[in-house]
Amino acid sequence: LTSLKKNELINLPIKITNSNIKCLEHVSLLTSIRFAKRGQIALYLTSPSGTVTELLGYRYKDTSRRWFSRWRFTSVHFWGEKPLGKWLVQIVLNGAGNGQVRRMFIELFGSSNDETCKTFA
């Protein structure tokens, strides 16, 4: 459980030390986040190789107070990369109010076949 505050940047590292996957096809971030207005949250994911993708941008017209409960944010932006190392989830809050991160899991999908990985490069 991580507390979120107004206009704050939260860095949540996730270390992957063991995986049968040798090259990625897509990555999913499964999370539960509660904030005063969910349109004021942006999510970014950085791979161990340094690739950054925006999983969720600000949506100023989304004033819903319903929280993201077990939402899956998925990206193919890391195609062909190796999964091992430190991943970084960044949550950026742009607005008034407080919130919480209740869950955060990363799921990696890819190939364990060296020949398949060669075609990704």
CSV table of C-alpha atoms in Angstrom, one decimal:
chain,number,residue,atom,x,y,z
A,1,LEU,CA,0.0,0.0,0.0
A,2,THR,CA,1.5,3.3,-1.1
A,3,SER,CA,-0.1,6.7,-0.3
A,4,LEU,CA,-0.4,9.3,-3.1
A,5,LYS,CA,-0.4,13.0,-2.6
A,6,LYS,CA,-1.4,16.0,-4.7
A,7,ASN,CA,1.1,16.9,-7.6
A,8,GLU,CA,3.4,14.0,-6.6
A,9,LEU,CA,5.6,11.7,-8.6
A,10,ILE,CA,5.8,8.2,-7.2
A,11,ASN,CA,8.6,5.8,-8.4
A,12,LEU,CA,7.9,2.1,-7.8
A,13,PRO,CA,10.7,-0.2,-8.8
A,14,ILE,CA,10.1,-3.8,-9.7
A,15,LYS,CA,13.1,-6.2,-10.0
A,16,ILE,CA,12.8,-9.2,-12.3
A,17,THR,CA,15.6,-11.6,-11.4
A,18,ASN,CA,14.4,-14.9,-13.0
A,19,SER,CA,12.3,-15.6,-16.1
A,20,ASN,CA,12.0,-18.2,-18.8
A,21,ILE,CA,11.3,-15.4,-21.2
A,22,LYS,CA,14.3,-14.5,-23.3
A,23,CYS,CA,12.6,-11.7,-25.4
A,24,LEU,CA,9.4,-9.8,-24.7
A,25,GLU,CA,6.3,-9.6,-26.9
A,26,HIS,CA,4.2,-7.5,-24.5
A,27,VAL,CA,4.1,-6.4,-20.9
A,28,SER,CA,1.0,-5.8,-18.7
A,29,LEU,CA,0.8,-3.9,-15.5
A,30,LEU,CA,-2.1,-5.0,-13.2
A,31,THR,CA,-2.9,-2.4,-10.6
A,32,SER,CA,-5.5,-1.0,-8.2
A,33,ILE,CA,-5.2,2.7,-7.7
A,34,ARG,CA,-7.6,5.1,-5.9
A,35,PHE,CA,-7.4,8.8,-6.4
A,36,ALA,CA,-9.8,11.8,-6.0
A,37,LYS,CA,-10.4,12.0,-9.8
A,38,ARG,CA,-8.9,9.2,-11.8
A,39,GLY,CA,-8.4,11.4,-14.9
A,40,GLN,CA,-5.6,13.2,-13.0
A,41,ILE,CA,-3.4,10.1,-12.9
A,42,ALA,CA,-0.7,9.3,-15.5
A,43,LEU,CA,1.3,6.0,-15.5
A,44,TYR,CA,4.6,5.4,-17.1
A,45,LEU,CA,6.7,2.2,-17.3
A,46,THR,CA,10.4,2.0,-17.9
A,47,SER,CA,12.2,-1.2,-18.9
A,48,PRO,CA,15.6,-2.3,-17.7
A,49,SER,CA,16.9,-1.3,-21.2
A,50,GLY,CA,15.6,2.3,-20.6
A,51,THR,CA,12.6,2.2,-22.9
A,52,VAL,CA,9.8,4.4,-21.5
A,53,THR,CA,6.1,4.0,-22.4
A,54,GLU,CA,3.0,5.9,-21.3
A,55,LEU,CA,0.5,3.4,-20.1
A,56,LEU,CA,-2.1,5.9,-19.0
A,57,GLY,CA,-2.2,9.6,-19.9
A,58,TYR,CA,-4.1,12.4,-18.2
A,59,ARG,CA,-7.8,12.6,-19.1
A,60,TYR,CA,-9.0,15.9,-17.8
A,61,LYS,CA,-12.7,15.2,-18.6
A,62,ASP,CA,-12.6,12.0,-16.6
A,63,THR,CA,-13.8,13.2,-13.3
A,64,SER,CA,-14.9,9.8,-12.0
A,65,ARG,CA,-14.2,9.0,-8.4
A,66,ARG,CA,-14.4,5.3,-9.1
A,67,TRP,CA,-11.0,3.8,-8.7
A,68,PHE,CA,-9.0,1.6,-11.0
A,69,SER,CA,-9.7,-1.8,-9.5
A,70,ARG,CA,-7.5,-4.6,-10.9
A,71,TRP,CA,-7.0,-2.7,-14.2
A,72,ARG,CA,-4.7,-4.1,-16.7
A,73,PHE,CA,-2.5,-1.6,-18.7
A,74,THR,CA,-0.7,-3.3,-21.6
A,75,SER,CA,2.1,-2.3,-24.0
A,76,VAL,CA,4.0,-3.8,-26.9
A,77,HIS,CA,6.5,-1.0,-26.7
A,78,PHE,CA,9.1,-3.4,-25.2
A,79,TRP,CA,9.0,-5.9,-28.2
A,80,GLY,CA,12.2,-7.9,-28.4
A,81,GLU,CA,13.8,-6.6,-25.2
A,82,LYS,CA,15.2,-8.8,-22.4
A,83,PRO,CA,12.9,-8.9,-19.3
A,84,LEU,CA,15.6,-9.2,-16.5
A,85,GLY,CA,16.5,-6.2,-14.4
A,86,LYS,CA,14.9,-3.2,-12.8
A,87,TRP,CA,11.6,-2.0,-14.2
A,88,LEU,CA,10.3,1.3,-13.0
A,89,VAL,CA,6.6,2.3,-12.6
A,90,GLN,CA,6.0,6.0,-12.3
A,91,ILE,CA,2.7,7.4,-11.2
A,92,VAL,CA,2.3,11.2,-11.7
A,93,LEU,CA,-0.6,13.0,-10.0
A,94,ASN,CA,-1.8,16.2,-11.5
A,95,GLY,CA,-4.6,17.6,-9.3
A,96,ALA,CA,-6.0,18.0,-5.9
A,97,GLY,CA,-6.7,15.1,-3.6
A,98,ASN,CA,-5.0,12.1,-2.1
A,99,GLY,CA,-5.0,8.4,-3.1
A,100,GLN,CA,-3.5,5.0,-2.7
A,101,VAL,CA,-1.9,2.3,-4.7
A,102,ARG,CA,-3.3,-1.0,-3.4
A,103,ARG,CA,-1.8,-3.5,-5.8
A,104,MET,CA,0.8,-3.5,-8.5
A,105,PHE,CA,1.9,-6.6,-10.5
A,106,ILE,CA,3.9,-6.8,-13.7
A,107,GLU,CA,3.2,-9.6,-16.2
A,108,LEU,CA,5.7,-10.5,-18.9
A,109,PHE,CA,4.8,-12.2,-22.1
A,110,GLY,CA,7.3,-13.4,-24.7
A,111,SER,CA,9.3,-16.2,-26.1
A,112,SER,CA,11.9,-18.6,-24.5
A,113,ASN,CA,13.0,-19.8,-28.0
A,114,ASP,CA,16.4,-18.4,-29.1
A,115,GLU,CA,15.4,-18.7,-32.8
A,116,THR,CA,12.2,-16.8,-32.3
A,117,CYS,CA,14.1,-14.1,-30.5
A,118,LYS,CA,16.5,-13.6,-33.4
A,119,THR,CA,13.6,-12.7,-35.6
A,120,PHE,CA,12.6,-9.9,-33.1
A,121,ALA,CA,15.8,-8.0,-33.6
